[in-house]
Short mmCIF file of C-alpha atoms in Angstrom, two decimals:
data_model
loop_
_atom_site.label_atom_id
_atom_site.label_comp_id
_atom_site.label_asym_id
_atom_site.label_seq_id
_atom_site.Cartn_x
_atom_site.Cartn_y
_atom_site.Cartn_z
CA MET A 21 -0.94 1.49 53.55
CA VAL A 22 -1.70 -0.34 50.14
CA VAL A 23 0.76 -3.38 49.82
CA TYR A 24 1.75 -4.89 46.59
CA ARG A 25 3.80 -7.81 47.68
CA PHE A 26 1.22 -10.09 45.69
CA LEU A 27 2.79 -9.10 42.51
CA ALA A 28 5.59 -11.23 43.38
CA THR A 29 3.39 -14.37 43.37
CA PRO A 30 3.58 -16.67 40.27
CA ARG A 31 0.36 -15.88 38.97
CA TRP A 32 0.63 -12.15 39.24
CA LEU A 33 4.28 -12.53 37.26
CA GLY A 34 2.25 -14.41 34.71
CA TYR A 35 -0.12 -11.79 34.09
CA ALA A 36 2.64 -9.09 34.08
CA ALA A 37 4.76 -11.09 31.83
CA LEU A 38 1.56 -11.66 29.47
CA THR A 39 0.62 -7.89 29.62
CA LEU A 40 4.16 -6.58 28.67
CA ALA A 41 4.42 -9.28 26.04
CA ALA A 42 1.19 -8.10 24.60
CA ALA A 43 2.15 -4.17 24.88
CA THR A 44 5.33 -4.89 23.04
CA VAL A 45 3.89 -6.72 20.40
CA MET A 46 1.23 -3.58 19.69
CA VAL A 47 4.24 -1.33 19.94
CA LEU A 48 6.06 -2.80 17.19
CA LEU A 49 3.18 -3.09 15.10
CA GLY A 50 2.58 0.53 15.57
CA LEU A 51 6.06 1.15 14.45
CA TRP A 52 5.37 -1.20 11.39
CA GLN A 53 2.36 1.07 10.79
CA LEU A 54 4.76 4.30 11.10
CA ASP A 55 7.53 2.69 8.76
CA ARG A 56 4.05 1.99 6.12
CA TYR A 57 3.37 5.64 6.86
CA ASP A 58 6.48 7.06 6.03
CA GLN A 59 7.03 4.81 2.77
CA ARG A 60 3.50 6.31 1.42
CA ALA A 61 3.67 9.51 2.39
CA GLU A 62 7.27 9.91 0.34
CA ILE A 63 5.55 8.22 -2.80
CA ASN A 64 2.60 10.84 -2.45
CA ALA A 65 5.74 13.60 -2.17
CA ARG A 66 7.16 12.19 -5.18
CA ILE A 67 3.59 12.10 -6.98
CA ASP A 68 3.39 15.85 -6.08
CA ALA A 69 6.90 16.96 -7.15
CA GLY A 70 6.44 15.32 -10.52
CA THR A 71 3.25 17.00 -11.34
CA SER A 72 5.30 20.53 -11.68
CA ALA A 73 9.05 19.26 -11.74
CA THR A 74 10.96 20.16 -14.91
CA PRO A 75 11.50 16.66 -16.83
CA VAL A 76 14.97 15.50 -17.24
CA PRO A 77 16.44 13.08 -19.59
CA LEU A 78 15.29 9.42 -19.28
CA THR A 79 19.00 7.91 -19.37
CA ASP A 80 19.66 10.31 -16.49
CA VAL A 81 17.08 8.65 -14.03
CA VAL A 82 17.53 4.74 -15.55
CA GLY A 83 20.35 2.95 -17.25
CA ALA A 84 19.91 2.10 -20.86
CA PRO A 85 20.02 -1.55 -21.90
CA ARG A 86 23.27 -2.62 -23.87
CA ALA A 87 22.69 -6.50 -24.31
CA GLY A 88 21.28 -6.77 -27.50
CA ALA A 89 17.46 -7.48 -28.66
CA GLY A 90 15.08 -9.06 -26.67
CA THR A 91 16.66 -7.82 -23.35
CA VAL A 92 16.06 -5.11 -20.68
CA GLY A 93 18.39 -2.82 -19.17
CA PRO A 94 19.08 -2.19 -15.12
CA GLU A 95 16.54 -1.79 -13.17
CA PRO A 96 15.84 2.06 -11.92
CA ALA A 97 16.08 3.29 -8.33
CA GLU A 98 13.34 2.88 -6.34
CA HIS A 99 13.38 6.63 -5.53
CA SER A 100 13.24 7.35 -9.33
CA GLU A 101 9.37 6.44 -9.71
CA TRP A 102 7.30 9.10 -10.69
CA THR A 103 10.28 11.28 -11.75
CA ARG A 104 9.45 13.60 -15.16
CA VAL A 105 11.71 12.53 -17.59
CA THR A 106 11.64 13.13 -21.36
CA VAL A 107 12.76 11.00 -24.38
CA THR A 108 13.01 11.45 -27.84
CA GLY A 109 12.55 8.51 -30.61
CA THR A 110 10.04 6.98 -33.23
CA TYR A 111 7.13 5.13 -31.98
CA ASP A 112 7.03 1.43 -33.53
CA PRO A 113 3.21 0.77 -33.68
CA ALA A 114 3.72 -2.58 -35.40
CA HIS A 115 4.76 -3.84 -31.73
CA GLU A 116 1.51 -1.82 -29.73
CA ILE A 117 0.09 -3.66 -26.88
CA LEU A 118 -2.87 -2.83 -25.28
CA VAL A 119 -2.85 -3.57 -21.23
CA ARG A 120 -6.36 -4.73 -20.33
CA GLY A 121 -8.43 -4.62 -17.33
CA ARG A 122 -7.43 -1.08 -16.51
CA THR A 123 -9.61 1.35 -14.45
CA VAL A 124 -10.01 5.02 -14.89
CA GLU A 125 -12.74 7.15 -13.42
CA GLY A 126 -14.81 4.17 -12.40
CA ALA A 127 -14.56 2.61 -15.80
CA VAL A 128 -12.59 -0.47 -17.19
CA GLY A 129 -10.80 0.23 -20.57
CA PHE A 130 -7.07 -0.55 -21.99
CA GLU A 131 -4.09 1.37 -21.51
CA VAL A 132 -2.13 1.73 -24.85
CA LEU A 133 1.66 0.74 -24.84
CA THR A 134 3.77 1.80 -27.68
CA PRO A 135 7.28 1.25 -27.96
CA LEU A 136 9.33 4.43 -28.59
CA VAL A 137 12.69 3.27 -30.59
CA LEU A 138 15.77 5.86 -29.57
CA ARG A 139 18.43 6.70 -31.94
CA ASP A 140 21.18 4.10 -30.43
CA GLY A 141 18.46 1.50 -31.79
CA THR A 142 16.94 0.87 -28.05
CA ALA A 143 13.50 1.51 -26.96
CA VAL A 144 11.56 2.28 -23.96
CA LEU A 145 7.79 1.30 -23.76
CA VAL A 146 5.19 4.61 -23.70
CA ASP A 147 1.77 4.44 -21.83
CA ARG A 148 -0.15 6.68 -24.47
CA GLY A 149 -3.13 7.10 -22.19
CA TRP A 150 -6.45 5.09 -21.42
CA VAL A 151 -9.16 4.09 -24.10
CA ARG A 152 -12.45 2.49 -23.53
CA PRO A 153 -13.72 -0.96 -24.83
CA ALA A 154 -15.01 -1.57 -27.82
CA SER A 155 -19.03 -0.88 -27.66
CA SER A 156 -19.37 -4.54 -29.48
CA GLY A 157 -17.48 -6.22 -27.02
CA ALA A 158 -14.18 -7.78 -25.78
CA LEU A 159 -13.51 -9.50 -28.73
CA THR A 160 -13.46 -6.46 -30.66
CA ALA A 161 -10.07 -4.14 -30.87
CA PRO A 162 -11.04 -0.70 -29.03
CA ASP A 163 -10.80 2.44 -31.02
CA VAL A 164 -7.00 3.48 -30.58
CA PRO A 165 -5.57 6.48 -32.11
CA ALA A 166 -2.66 6.08 -34.41
CA ALA A 167 0.73 6.90 -33.19
CA PRO A 168 2.29 10.00 -34.41
CA SER A 169 5.09 9.18 -37.32
CA GLY A 170 8.33 10.50 -37.02
CA THR A 171 10.52 11.97 -34.36
CA VAL A 172 8.75 12.82 -31.32
CA THR A 173 9.71 14.05 -27.69
CA VAL A 174 7.76 12.57 -25.17
CA ALA A 175 7.46 13.62 -21.61
CA GLY A 176 5.91 11.80 -18.77
CA ARG A 177 6.39 10.02 -15.34
CA LEU A 178 8.88 6.99 -14.78
CA ARG A 179 6.97 4.06 -13.87
CA PRO A 180 8.75 0.82 -12.55
CA SER A 181 8.18 -2.63 -14.32
CA GLU A 182 5.37 -4.33 -12.52
CA SER A 183 5.84 -8.13 -11.31
CA ARG A 184 4.23 -11.43 -12.65
CA GLY A 185 3.68 -10.30 -15.97
CA GLY A 186 3.39 -12.45 -18.99
CA ARG A 187 4.27 -12.20 -22.70
CA PRO A 188 1.56 -10.34 -24.91
CA GLN A 189 -1.16 -12.57 -26.33
CA GLU A 190 -3.12 -12.26 -29.71
CA VAL A 191 -6.73 -11.09 -29.01
CA ALA A 192 -9.04 -10.07 -31.84
CA GLY A 193 -6.10 -9.03 -34.01
CA HIS A 194 -4.04 -7.13 -31.48
CA ALA A 195 -1.43 -8.21 -28.67
CA GLU A 196 -2.83 -7.90 -25.23
CA ILE A 197 -1.18 -8.18 -21.69
CA ARG A 198 -2.22 -7.91 -18.16
CA ARG A 199 0.72 -6.09 -16.75
CA ILE A 200 3.63 -4.01 -17.78
CA THR A 201 6.57 -6.20 -17.23
CA PRO A 202 9.28 -5.05 -19.82
CA ALA A 203 11.30 -8.33 -19.26
CA ALA A 204 8.56 -10.23 -20.38
CA ILE A 205 7.82 -7.94 -23.82
CA ALA A 206 11.39 -8.08 -24.70
CA PRO A 207 11.60 -11.10 -26.40
CA THR A 208 8.83 -10.37 -28.61
CA VAL A 209 10.19 -6.99 -30.00
CA PRO A 210 13.70 -6.69 -32.22
CA TYR A 211 15.20 -4.50 -29.82
CA ALA A 212 16.26 -4.14 -26.25
CA LEU A 213 14.13 -2.59 -23.74
CA PHE A 214 14.36 -0.16 -20.81
CA ASP A 215 13.32 -2.24 -17.59
CA ALA A 216 10.72 0.78 -16.78
CA TYR A 217 8.06 2.44 -18.84
CA VAL A 218 6.87 6.10 -19.39
CA SER A 219 3.35 7.23 -18.52
CA SER A 220 2.64 10.26 -21.07
CA ASP A 221 1.93 13.40 -19.09
CA GLU A 222 -0.12 14.84 -22.31
CA PRO A 223 -2.16 12.25 -24.08
CA ALA A 224 -3.04 12.81 -27.79
CA ALA A 225 -6.89 13.24 -28.76
CA GLY A 226 -8.80 10.16 -28.14
CA PHE A 227 -7.14 9.26 -25.03
CA THR A 228 -7.39 9.75 -21.41
CA ALA A 229 -4.63 10.53 -19.33
CA VAL A 230 -3.96 7.84 -16.65
CA PRO A 231 -3.96 9.56 -13.33
CA ALA A 232 -1.23 8.72 -10.71
CA GLU A 233 -3.00 6.67 -7.96
CA LYS A 234 -1.79 8.41 -4.54
CA GLN A 235 -1.09 6.19 -1.47
CA ASN A 236 -3.56 6.25 1.65
CA ALA A 237 -0.93 7.26 4.21
CA LEU A 238 -3.63 8.50 6.38
CA GLN A 239 -4.92 4.94 7.10
CA ASN A 240 -1.28 4.03 8.25
CA ALA A 241 -1.22 6.85 10.64
CA GLY A 242 -4.63 5.87 12.09
CA TYR A 243 -3.34 2.12 12.56
CA VAL A 244 -0.15 3.75 14.44
CA LEU A 245 -2.66 5.53 17.01
CA GLN A 246 -4.83 2.40 17.12
CA TRP A 247 -2.14 -0.03 18.22
CA TRP A 248 -0.19 2.56 20.33
CA LEU A 249 -3.48 3.03 22.20
CA PHE A 250 -4.14 -0.52 22.55
CA ALA A 251 -0.99 -0.86 24.43
CA ALA A 252 -1.52 1.76 26.64
CA MET A 253 -4.58 0.47 27.49
CA THR A 254 -3.41 -3.06 28.31
CA LEU A 255 -0.78 -1.61 30.91
CA TYR A 256 -3.47 0.80 32.26
CA GLY A 257 -5.52 -2.39 32.65
CA PHE A 258 -2.88 -4.24 34.73
CA GLY A 259 -2.36 -1.64 36.77
CA TYR A 260 -5.90 -1.16 37.58
CA LEU A 261 -6.45 -4.81 38.20
CA ALA A 262 -3.38 -4.51 40.47
CA ARG A 263 -4.40 -1.38 42.41
CA ARG A 264 -8.01 -3.15 43.09
CA GLU A 265 -6.24 -6.34 44.36
CA ALA A 266 -4.10 -4.04 46.73
CA ILE A 267 -6.95 -2.17 47.86
CA GLY A 268 -9.08 -5.44 48.50
CA PRO A 269 -13.09 -5.28 48.97
CA ARG A 270 -14.70 -1.51 49.14
CA PRO A 271 -16.01 -0.51 52.55
CA GLU A 272 -19.20 -0.67 51.61
CA ASN A 273 -18.83 -4.19 50.21
CA LEU A 274 -17.69 -5.24 53.83
CA LEU A 275 -20.77 -3.64 55.74
CA ASP A 276 -23.02 -5.69 53.28
CA GLU A 277 -21.32 -8.77 53.76
CA GLU A 278 -21.45 -8.11 57.75
CA LEU A 279 -24.86 -7.21 57.62
CA ASP A 280 -25.74 -10.21 55.51
CA GLU A 281 -23.93 -12.40 58.35
CA GLU A 282 -26.02 -10.63 61.32
CA GLU A 283 -29.17 -11.05 59.84
CA GLU A 284 -31.10 -14.46 60.68
CA PRO A 285 -33.51 -16.14 59.07
CA VAL A 286 -37.16 -15.35 60.26
CA HIS A 287 -39.55 -18.53 61.41
CA ASN A 288 -43.06 -18.25 61.99
CA ALA A 289 -43.59 -19.48 65.77
CA PRO A 290 -45.38 -22.65 66.28
CA LEU A 291 -48.92 -22.78 67.43
#
């Protein structure tokens, strides 16, 4: 009969505690990756839905600013990102900004950000699309198609403010930024801004559409399986070692030991 009384010894209790602790940590890491998978899958679902959904008015999705020039409105809800919206106003090319260091199809260039002033005097930043840098180098302004004049209606995807953005800086006769942060841009324009921006669905000629970057949810799903497999292997390993300890040495090993004990060294007889 196999006896497991040795599991109550301090040494094996320590092994068991360490095994359970390690397996618990691995299970929790798997749950964390599962949560990340759900979040990324939800974002991807919103991106897919936004490609064909009927656009809704911008003010139905995010609150308009009301405090006056140089301020921003309320932050949009997290689930509103990638919602297709429509907004009508007049472009203000005098306060157009180039967003540097943006990559589209493997090439680094600029996204063109132009304020669209609404009838009530507030404005929303519109990402009109991506352009390549000037062939003469970074110190030369790229070729940016002029914004249309008069009243226009823009349809596009709602994007939230990016973090750690700074004020626009003058470079080669045009304003540049690294990140699109309306709160940092608002003090440089004569109107209040929405705390979000609109990425145009249909860029004009001369622009390249900025694609929606989907999240790699499958990577997180793989991590879930990996951590939970490690947890199962850890528990199996403890059970395997405990079983080996309970069974003891294998019979063939015992037979080898007995034969080794019975064998005596052979000495040459003296002449």
